[in-house]
Short mmCIF file of C-alpha atoms in Angstrom, two decimals:
data_model
loop_
_atom_site.label_atom_id
_atom_site.label_comp_id
_atom_site.label_asym_id
_atom_site.label_seq_id
_atom_site.Cartn_x
_atom_site.Cartn_y
_atom_site.Cartn_z
CA MET A 295 0.00 0.00 0.00
CA VAL A 296 1.57 3.32 -1.08
CA GLU A 297 0.74 6.70 0.41
CA THR A 298 1.80 9.47 -1.97
CA ASP A 299 0.63 12.92 -2.95
CA SER A 300 2.01 16.28 -3.98
CA MET A 301 2.80 17.40 -0.44
CA GLN A 302 6.29 18.00 0.86
CA ARG A 303 6.54 15.49 3.69
CA ALA A 304 9.03 14.61 6.40
CA VAL A 305 8.96 11.23 8.12
CA VAL A 306 10.43 10.75 11.59
CA ILE A 307 11.28 7.25 12.80
CA GLY A 308 10.67 7.09 16.55
CA GLY A 309 8.04 8.81 18.68
CA SER A 310 9.94 9.43 21.89
CA VAL A 311 11.72 12.65 22.93
CA ALA A 312 14.15 12.81 19.99
CA GLY A 313 11.45 12.06 17.43
CA LEU A 314 8.91 14.44 18.94
CA MET A 315 11.39 17.30 19.14
CA ALA A 316 12.59 16.64 15.60
CA ALA A 317 9.01 16.66 14.30
CA LYS A 318 8.30 19.98 16.01
CA ALA A 319 11.52 21.49 14.70
CA VAL A 320 11.08 20.50 11.05
CA ALA A 321 7.32 21.18 10.87
CA PRO A 322 7.77 24.78 9.59
CA PHE A 323 9.70 23.47 6.58
CA PHE A 324 7.20 20.81 5.42
CA ASP A 325 3.53 20.58 4.65
CA GLU A 326 3.25 17.39 6.69
CA VAL A 327 5.34 15.57 9.29
CA ILE A 328 4.55 11.95 10.17
CA LEU A 329 6.02 10.19 13.20
CA LEU A 330 6.27 6.40 13.09
CA GLU A 331 6.46 4.82 16.57
CA LYS A 332 6.85 1.06 16.88
CA ASP A 333 5.27 0.85 20.35
CA ARG A 334 1.59 1.15 21.19
CA LEU A 335 1.47 4.34 23.25
CA ASN A 336 -0.51 5.04 26.40
CA ASP A 337 -2.28 8.40 26.64
CA ASP A 338 -2.09 8.28 30.45
CA ASN A 339 1.70 8.47 30.67
CA GLY A 340 4.88 8.75 28.64
CA LEU A 341 6.20 5.28 29.37
CA HIS A 342 6.43 2.63 26.67
CA LYS A 343 8.47 -0.46 25.92
CA GLY A 344 11.03 1.27 23.73
CA VAL A 345 12.00 3.64 26.58
CA GLY A 346 13.28 1.09 29.06
CA HIS A 347 14.86 3.79 31.21
CA GLY A 348 11.70 5.90 31.28
CA GLY A 349 10.81 5.13 34.90
CA HIS A 350 14.20 6.24 36.22
CA ALA A 351 16.00 9.46 37.08
CA HIS A 352 16.43 12.00 34.26
CA VAL A 353 17.84 15.49 34.14
CA LEU A 354 17.95 18.38 31.69
CA LEU A 355 21.19 20.34 31.83
CA PRO A 356 20.82 24.16 31.80
CA SER A 357 21.49 24.44 28.07
CA GLY A 358 18.92 21.68 27.59
CA LEU A 359 16.29 23.65 29.51
CA ASP A 360 16.98 26.71 27.37
CA LEU A 361 16.88 24.68 24.17
CA LEU A 362 13.61 23.02 25.15
CA LYS A 363 11.97 26.43 25.55
CA GLN A 364 13.51 27.70 22.32
CA LEU A 365 12.58 24.68 20.19
CA LEU A 366 9.04 24.60 21.55
CA ASP A 367 8.79 28.39 21.08
CA ALA A 368 7.72 28.61 24.73
CA PRO A 369 9.91 31.09 26.68
CA THR A 370 7.56 30.78 29.67
CA LEU A 371 7.27 27.00 29.50
CA ASP A 372 5.30 25.52 32.41
CA LEU A 373 8.01 23.34 33.94
CA ASN A 374 5.57 21.79 36.39
CA ALA A 375 3.34 20.58 33.55
CA TYR A 376 6.43 18.97 31.99
CA GLY A 377 7.37 17.21 35.22
CA ILE A 378 10.54 19.29 35.59
CA VAL A 379 11.86 20.39 38.99
CA PRO A 380 14.58 23.07 38.67
CA ALA A 381 17.38 23.03 41.23
CA ASP A 382 20.49 25.20 41.57
CA THR A 383 23.47 22.99 40.81
CA ALA A 384 25.48 24.09 43.85
CA SER A 385 23.06 25.34 46.51
CA GLU A 386 20.09 22.98 46.04
CA LEU A 387 22.02 19.93 44.85
CA LYS A 388 23.90 18.14 47.62
CA TRP A 389 26.53 16.26 45.64
CA PHE A 390 29.10 13.67 46.78
CA GLN A 391 31.71 12.69 44.21
CA PHE A 392 35.32 11.48 44.27
CA GLY A 393 35.20 11.17 48.03
CA VAL A 394 34.11 14.75 48.85
CA TRP A 395 30.92 16.74 49.24
CA LYS A 396 30.91 19.58 46.71
CA THR A 397 30.93 23.03 48.28
CA ARG A 398 27.47 24.61 48.53
CA PHE A 399 26.71 28.12 47.24
CA HIS A 400 24.34 29.83 44.81
CA SER A 401 25.72 29.11 41.33
CA GLY A 402 22.89 30.65 39.33
CA ILE A 403 22.84 27.51 37.15
CA ASP A 404 19.73 25.33 37.36
CA MET A 405 19.41 21.74 36.20
CA GLY A 406 15.92 20.41 35.50
CA TRP A 407 15.21 17.12 37.27
CA CYS A 408 12.58 15.18 35.36
CA HIS A 409 9.70 12.84 35.89
CA ARG A 410 10.27 11.26 32.47
CA SER A 411 6.77 9.82 32.17
CA VAL A 412 5.14 13.24 32.71
CA PHE A 413 7.74 14.96 30.53
CA GLU A 414 7.23 12.74 27.51
CA ARG A 415 3.43 12.66 27.83
CA GLN A 416 3.23 16.47 27.91
CA LEU A 417 5.74 16.83 25.08
CA ARG A 418 3.74 14.40 22.96
CA GLN A 419 0.51 16.29 23.59
CA ASP A 420 2.06 19.64 22.71
CA VAL A 421 3.82 18.40 19.57
CA LEU A 422 0.79 16.53 18.24
CA SER A 423 -1.36 19.63 18.77
CA VAL A 424 0.42 21.10 15.72
CA ASP A 425 -1.96 20.64 12.79
CA THR A 426 0.67 19.40 10.35
CA ILE A 427 2.14 16.74 12.66
CA ARG A 428 0.60 13.32 13.16
CA MET A 429 1.76 10.03 14.62
CA LEU A 430 1.17 6.46 13.48
CA SER A 431 1.43 3.99 16.38
CA PRO A 432 2.22 1.16 16.43
CA ALA A 433 4.14 1.44 13.17
CA LYS A 434 7.39 -0.49 12.86
CA VAL A 435 9.73 0.72 10.15
CA THR A 436 11.19 -2.23 8.25
CA GLY A 437 13.42 -0.43 5.78
CA LEU A 438 14.28 2.65 3.77
CA LEU A 439 13.09 3.40 0.24
CA MET A 440 16.31 3.91 -1.72
CA LEU A 441 16.47 5.61 -5.11
CA GLU A 442 19.25 6.58 -7.53
CA GLN A 443 21.65 3.77 -6.74
CA ALA A 444 21.28 4.22 -2.98
CA HIS A 445 22.20 7.92 -3.03
CA HIS A 446 18.71 9.14 -2.14
CA VAL A 447 16.26 8.03 0.56
CA ALA A 448 12.75 8.58 -0.78
CA GLY A 449 10.73 7.28 2.18
CA VAL A 450 10.25 4.26 4.43
CA CYS A 451 8.53 0.89 4.56
CA TYR A 452 6.59 0.03 7.70
CA ARG A 453 4.13 -2.39 9.22
CA SER A 454 1.44 -1.86 11.83
CA PRO A 455 1.61 -4.84 14.21
CA GLY A 456 -1.64 -5.80 15.87
CA ASP A 457 -4.07 -4.37 13.30
CA GLU A 458 -6.04 -6.22 10.64
CA GLU A 459 -3.38 -5.39 8.04
CA SER A 460 -0.36 -6.31 10.19
CA ASP A 461 1.08 -8.49 7.43
CA ILE A 462 0.93 -5.68 4.87
CA THR A 463 4.01 -3.55 4.27
CA HIS A 464 3.08 0.10 3.77
CA THR A 465 5.25 2.51 1.82
CA LEU A 466 5.42 6.14 2.86
CA THR A 467 7.23 8.59 0.60
CA ALA A 468 9.05 11.62 2.02
CA GLU A 469 11.36 14.46 1.09
CA LEU A 470 13.26 13.94 4.34
CA VAL A 471 13.57 10.91 6.62
CA ILE A 472 14.90 11.40 10.17
CA ASP A 473 15.98 8.39 12.21
CA ALA A 474 15.31 9.25 15.86
CA SER A 475 14.62 5.65 16.89
CA GLY A 476 17.22 5.47 19.66
CA ARG A 477 20.02 3.09 20.53
CA GLY A 478 18.20 0.17 18.88
CA THR A 479 18.25 1.82 15.45
CA HIS A 480 18.40 -0.37 12.35
CA THR A 481 20.16 2.25 10.24
CA PRO A 482 23.58 0.49 10.31
CA ARG A 483 22.01 -2.65 8.84
CA TRP A 484 19.98 -0.67 6.28
CA LEU A 485 23.08 1.19 5.07
CA GLN A 486 25.07 -2.02 4.82
CA ASP A 487 22.25 -3.80 2.97
CA ALA A 488 22.15 -0.89 0.51
CA ALA A 489 25.91 -1.30 -0.09
CA ILE A 490 26.53 2.23 1.21
CA GLY A 491 29.01 1.02 3.79
CA ARG A 492 29.60 -0.40 7.23
CA VAL A 493 29.14 1.92 10.21
CA LYS A 494 32.06 1.93 12.62
CA GLU A 495 31.29 2.14 16.34
CA ASP A 496 33.08 3.46 19.41
CA GLU A 497 31.92 1.74 22.58
CA VAL A 498 32.71 2.02 26.28
CA SER A 499 31.32 -0.91 28.25
CA VAL A 500 30.61 -0.26 31.95
CA ARG A 501 27.37 -2.25 32.58
CA ILE A 502 25.26 0.27 34.50
CA ALA A 503 22.15 -0.90 36.42
CA TYR A 504 19.36 1.38 37.69
CA THR A 505 16.76 0.38 40.27
CA THR A 506 14.13 3.02 41.00
CA ARG A 507 11.36 3.37 43.54
CA ARG A 508 8.98 6.22 44.34
CA PHE A 509 8.28 7.36 47.88
CA ASN A 510 6.21 9.72 49.99
CA LEU A 511 8.17 11.56 52.66
CA PRO A 512 6.56 12.40 56.02
CA ALA A 513 6.17 16.17 56.37
CA HIS A 514 8.74 16.47 59.16
CA VAL A 515 11.32 14.56 57.10
CA ALA A 516 10.84 16.74 54.01
CA ALA A 517 10.90 19.92 56.10
CA ALA A 518 14.25 19.01 57.64
CA LEU A 519 16.06 18.58 54.30
CA ASP A 520 18.58 21.26 53.33
CA TRP A 521 18.64 20.15 49.69
CA LYS A 522 16.25 19.64 46.79
CA VAL A 523 18.36 16.96 45.08
CA LEU A 524 20.74 14.53 46.76
CA SER A 525 23.31 12.74 44.60
CA ILE A 526 25.94 10.27 45.78
CA TYR A 527 28.38 8.97 43.20
CA ALA A 528 30.41 5.80 43.61
CA GLU A 529 33.98 6.50 44.65
CA PRO A 530 36.26 4.97 41.99
CA PRO A 531 38.04 2.71 41.39
CA TYR A 532 36.84 0.30 44.08
CA ASP A 533 33.30 1.41 44.89
CA ARG A 534 30.59 0.79 42.28
CA ARG A 535 27.42 1.94 44.04
CA GLY A 536 25.67 5.30 43.95
CA GLY A 537 22.25 6.88 43.93
CA LEU A 538 20.11 10.00 43.91
CA ILE A 539 16.75 11.23 45.09
CA TYR A 540 14.64 14.24 44.14
CA PRO A 541 10.98 15.41 44.25
CA ILE A 542 8.67 14.74 41.31
CA GLY A 543 5.56 16.52 42.59
CA GLY A 544 2.59 15.72 44.79
CA ASN A 545 4.84 14.88 47.76
CA GLU A 546 6.35 12.05 45.70
CA TRP A 547 10.08 11.53 45.48
CA MET A 548 12.01 9.41 43.00
CA ALA A 549 15.01 7.46 44.27
CA THR A 550 17.32 5.73 41.80
CA LEU A 551 20.06 3.43 43.09
CA ILE A 552 22.89 2.80 40.65
CA GLY A 553 25.30 -0.08 40.31
CA GLY A 554 28.23 -0.47 37.96
CA ASN A 555 30.06 -3.48 36.53
CA GLY A 556 27.70 -6.13 37.85
CA GLU A 557 26.31 -4.38 40.95
CA VAL A 558 22.48 -4.27 40.90
CA ALA A 559 20.23 -2.90 43.62
CA PRO A 560 17.38 -5.34 44.46
CA MET A 561 13.80 -4.26 43.79
CA ALA A 562 12.50 -5.80 47.05
CA MET A 563 12.34 -3.10 49.73
CA ASP A 564 14.61 -4.80 52.27
CA GLY A 565 17.35 -5.36 49.72
CA TYR A 566 16.84 -1.88 48.30
CA LEU A 567 17.44 -0.31 51.71
CA ASP A 568 20.47 -2.52 52.30
CA PHE A 569 21.94 -1.33 49.00
CA ALA A 570 21.23 2.31 49.93
CA GLN A 571 22.95 1.78 53.28
CA SER A 572 26.06 0.50 51.47
CA LEU A 573 26.63 3.72 49.50
CA PRO A 574 29.76 5.78 50.24
CA GLN A 575 27.62 8.16 52.35
CA PRO A 576 24.52 7.29 54.43
CA ASP A 577 22.37 10.31 53.51
CA ILE A 578 20.05 8.60 51.00
CA TYR A 579 19.54 5.65 53.32
CA LYS A 580 18.65 7.95 56.23
CA VAL A 581 15.87 9.49 54.13
CA LEU A 582 14.57 6.25 52.63
CA LYS A 583 14.29 4.39 55.91
CA GLN A 584 11.71 7.01 57.00
CA ALA A 585 9.91 7.10 53.63
CA ILE A 586 6.76 5.32 52.50
CA PRO A 587 7.05 3.33 49.22
CA VAL A 588 4.60 4.26 46.46
CA GLY A 589 3.82 2.18 43.37
CA GLU A 590 5.98 -0.55 41.89
CA PRO A 591 9.78 -0.55 41.53
CA CYS A 592 11.45 -0.78 38.14
CA SER A 593 14.90 -1.71 36.88
CA TYR A 594 16.99 -0.99 33.83
CA GLN A 595 20.41 -2.06 32.63
CA CYS A 596 22.60 -0.25 30.13
CA PRO A 597 25.83 -1.66 28.69
CA GLY A 598 27.48 1.78 28.56
CA SER A 599 28.20 4.43 25.94
CA LEU A 600 27.90 3.81 22.19
CA TRP A 601 28.82 6.18 19.35
CA ARG A 602 27.98 5.19 15.80
CA ARG A 603 30.40 7.06 13.56
CA TYR A 604 28.16 8.03 10.66
CA ASP A 605 30.40 11.08 10.31
CA ARG A 606 33.22 8.82 9.10
CA MET A 607 31.22 7.23 6.29
CA LYS A 608 32.63 7.71 2.81
CA GLN A 609 29.14 7.60 1.30
CA TRP A 610 25.81 8.81 2.65
CA PRO A 611 22.32 8.90 1.19
CA GLY A 612 20.61 12.18 0.48
CA HIS A 613 17.37 13.22 2.21
CA PHE A 614 18.29 11.22 5.32
CA VAL A 615 19.69 12.12 8.75
CA VAL A 616 20.21 10.29 12.05
CA ILE A 617 19.98 12.05 15.42
CA GLY A 618 19.89 11.40 19.17
CA ASP A 619 20.71 8.05 20.73
CA ALA A 620 20.61 6.50 17.26
CA VAL A 621 23.92 8.34 16.79
CA CYS A 622 25.37 8.43 20.29
CA SER A 623 24.06 7.20 23.63
CA PHE A 624 25.96 7.98 26.81
CA ASN A 625 26.42 6.25 30.13
CA PRO A 626 23.23 7.60 31.77
CA ILE A 627 24.83 8.46 35.13
CA TYR A 628 26.19 11.69 33.62
CA GLY A 629 22.74 13.03 32.71
CA GLN A 630 23.67 14.15 29.18
CA GLY A 631 21.08 12.26 27.13
CA ILE A 632 18.11 14.61 26.69
CA THR A 633 20.30 17.70 26.38
CA ALA A 634 22.43 16.00 23.70
CA VAL A 635 19.24 15.15 21.76
CA LEU A 636 18.07 18.76 21.89
CA LYS A 637 21.44 19.95 20.60
CA ASP A 638 21.10 17.59 17.62
CA VAL A 639 17.67 19.02 16.89
CA GLN A 640 19.09 22.55 17.13
CA VAL A 641 21.74 21.66 14.54
CA LEU A 642 19.14 20.04 12.28
CA THR A 643 16.92 23.14 12.47
CA ALA A 644 19.78 25.50 11.67
CA VAL A 645 20.85 23.48 8.63
CA LEU A 646 17.32 23.22 7.26
CA ALA A 647 16.80 26.96 7.72
CA GLN A 648 19.82 27.64 5.50
CA HIS A 649 19.68 24.73 3.05
CA ILE A 650 16.10 23.44 2.87
CA ASN A 651 16.43 23.13 -0.91
CA ASP A 652 19.61 21.08 -0.66
CA LEU A 653 19.07 17.71 0.99
CA SER A 654 21.67 16.02 -1.20
CA ALA A 655 23.99 13.26 -0.03
CA VAL A 656 26.86 15.75 0.31
CA SER A 657 24.79 18.12 2.45
CA MET A 658 23.40 15.36 4.65
CA LEU A 659 26.87 13.91 5.30
CA LYS A 660 28.04 17.39 6.29
CA LEU A 661 25.09 17.53 8.69
CA GLN A 662 26.11 14.21 10.26
CA LYS A 663 29.62 15.59 10.73
CA VAL A 664 28.28 18.69 12.49
CA ILE A 665 26.14 16.51 14.76
CA ALA A 666 29.18 14.36 15.54
CA LYS A 667 31.26 17.42 16.40
CA GLY A 668 28.81 18.18 19.20
CA LYS A 669 29.36 14.72 20.69
CA ALA A 670 33.11 15.01 21.23
CA VAL A 671 33.15 16.90 24.56
CA PRO A 672 30.32 15.00 26.31
CA TRP A 673 31.78 11.71 25.09
CA HIS A 674 35.16 12.59 26.56
CA LEU A 675 33.59 13.77 29.83
CA ALA A 676 31.80 10.44 30.18
CA ALA A 677 34.40 8.04 28.82
CA CYS A 678 37.40 9.24 30.82
CA PRO A 679 35.90 8.71 34.30
CA ASP A 680 34.47 5.37 33.20
CA PHE A 681 37.98 4.11 32.47
CA ILE A 682 39.03 4.68 36.08
CA TYR A 683 37.43 1.28 36.65
CA PRO A 684 39.70 -1.56 35.51
CA GLU A 685 36.73 -3.61 34.23
CA THR A 686 35.78 -0.96 31.66
CA ARG A 687 36.25 -2.08 28.08
CA GLY A 688 36.38 -0.11 24.84
CA LYS A 689 38.34 2.50 22.95
CA ARG A 690 40.40 4.49 25.42
CA PRO A 691 40.45 8.28 24.93
CA PRO A 692 43.84 9.92 24.34
CA CYS A 693 45.80 11.21 27.35
CA LEU A 694 43.52 9.15 29.59
CA GLY A 695 45.77 8.92 32.66
CA MET A 696 46.59 12.63 32.63
CA THR A 697 42.95 13.60 32.12
CA ASN A 698 41.65 11.39 34.92
CA GLY A 699 44.33 12.58 37.32
CA TYR A 700 43.38 16.17 36.59
CA ILE A 701 39.63 15.46 36.92
CA LYS A 702 40.12 13.69 40.25
CA ALA A 703 42.14 16.59 41.67
CA LEU A 704 39.61 19.10 40.33
CA MET A 705 36.70 17.21 41.92
CA LYS A 706 38.42 17.09 45.29
CA LEU A 707 39.23 20.79 45.00
CA ALA A 708 35.53 21.46 44.29
CA GLY A 709 34.83 20.27 47.82
CA ARG A 710 36.27 23.52 49.21
CA ASP A 711 36.83 25.94 46.32
CA ARG A 712 33.77 27.73 44.90
CA VAL A 713 35.50 28.99 41.77
CA ALA A 714 36.75 25.52 40.85
CA HIS A 715 33.30 24.02 41.40
CA GLN A 716 31.61 26.81 39.42
CA ARG A 717 33.93 26.25 36.46
CA PHE A 718 33.35 22.50 36.56
CA ILE A 719 29.57 23.04 36.63
CA GLU A 720 29.83 25.33 33.60
CA VAL A 721 31.74 22.69 31.63
CA PHE A 722 29.69 19.71 32.84
CA THR A 723 26.47 21.47 31.84
CA TYR A 724 27.71 22.47 28.34
CA LEU A 725 27.78 26.18 29.17
CA LYS A 726 31.52 26.66 28.65
CA SER A 727 34.42 24.97 26.91
CA PRO A 728 36.60 22.55 28.90
CA LEU A 729 39.42 25.01 28.25
CA VAL A 730 38.15 27.15 31.16
CA LEU A 731 39.41 24.36 33.42
CA LEU A 732 42.94 25.01 32.15
CA THR A 733 43.14 28.74 32.86
CA PRO A 734 46.15 29.69 35.03
CA GLY A 735 44.07 30.34 38.16
CA ILE A 736 42.37 26.93 38.05
CA LEU A 737 45.46 25.10 36.82
CA VAL A 738 47.59 26.27 39.76
CA LYS A 739 44.92 25.24 42.28
CA VAL A 740 44.46 21.80 40.71
CA LEU A 741 48.19 21.14 40.62
CA GLY A 742 48.39 22.21 44.25
CA GLN A 743 45.61 19.76 45.08
CA LYS A 744 47.49 16.95 43.28
CA LEU A 745 50.76 17.73 45.05
CA TRP A 746 49.65 18.61 48.57
CA GLY A 747 45.97 17.63 48.81
#
């Protein structure tokens, strides 16, 4: 069955955050945008099978919050409606890392702590309220329509599992196809099948496990807290357990316990509390032992970070682009995922605004290279600390030992030096280049920390 007409159409593969944001961003350039989501979606929440980490802790970095407002054209975005709780990264976030509590002060930099289910449900409602955007769900894309000796993607093939025509392959033509289907993308196989080439991958294997529960806190417990978000990182290289807790509205709090390299927090309450008690600091345990569990626990395991190097392909099809986790997915403990997706969408929007009439193979490969350029710093910030653990496997970043030694000294310095912590926050949250950590004032302090502690 072929759907075709005279309209200029964009097709987006994937109906989660990356796909929804991409659809909203490209809508002004096309008469119609169609999202194809393989899962059957639930109108009551944003959780679905393809988002296995949806029930766990999420955060928007400051640049991500700004981009969300910009891309949605909503400068006064209702954060509460989106399930976002803003918290100052130094005064309202109590943060233990590399064996020290970070110094507390007003940084003026907010991170947005998310209830992912609420966030994605609200985003879906707002995006689909645009007249020219619609979603087909469930609709599983089975391949790309290739024209001109595989140099031009002209649409997609898909099936709708569960309906009366589930065995029928539908063909949907498009001027632009965007793969926003996430880490499980089939694009590498499709490109190889089309004889375009094999996609090389960079991978860092750390085997991260999340176990999350929701709680109500008694009023006197909540009132006594001097933080909005509490985060305890494992202390490398020997400790592999961490966790965090933050409010998600309605007196509910989300607690995510994190294990690395084979450590997994049990879902049963007794085991969950025992795991919390074993963290490098007792603060999360002290809160949870007074809390009342709400709802069912959930778990999620991630093998680590994965970067598909589409930017290094010698050939690329026109009218086709890949974004989000389908390009690069990070170890989730660093909280870069949603913000990285929004940066991809920003790049896509900028390129379309300048070159909407040129979706050729050359232009689309250039776009993939620009997207890849934005991955370099967050990849390095995630990969280097991961390699402090001897079990970590994968491609080691250059100057690894020197970088990790510097990071460790900087983190310990951030336990007592406001300027050092402020600069780290600015880099960690994408607001400034890592080069600000190498200015003479910071460099001297870090070297002093390394030499004398």
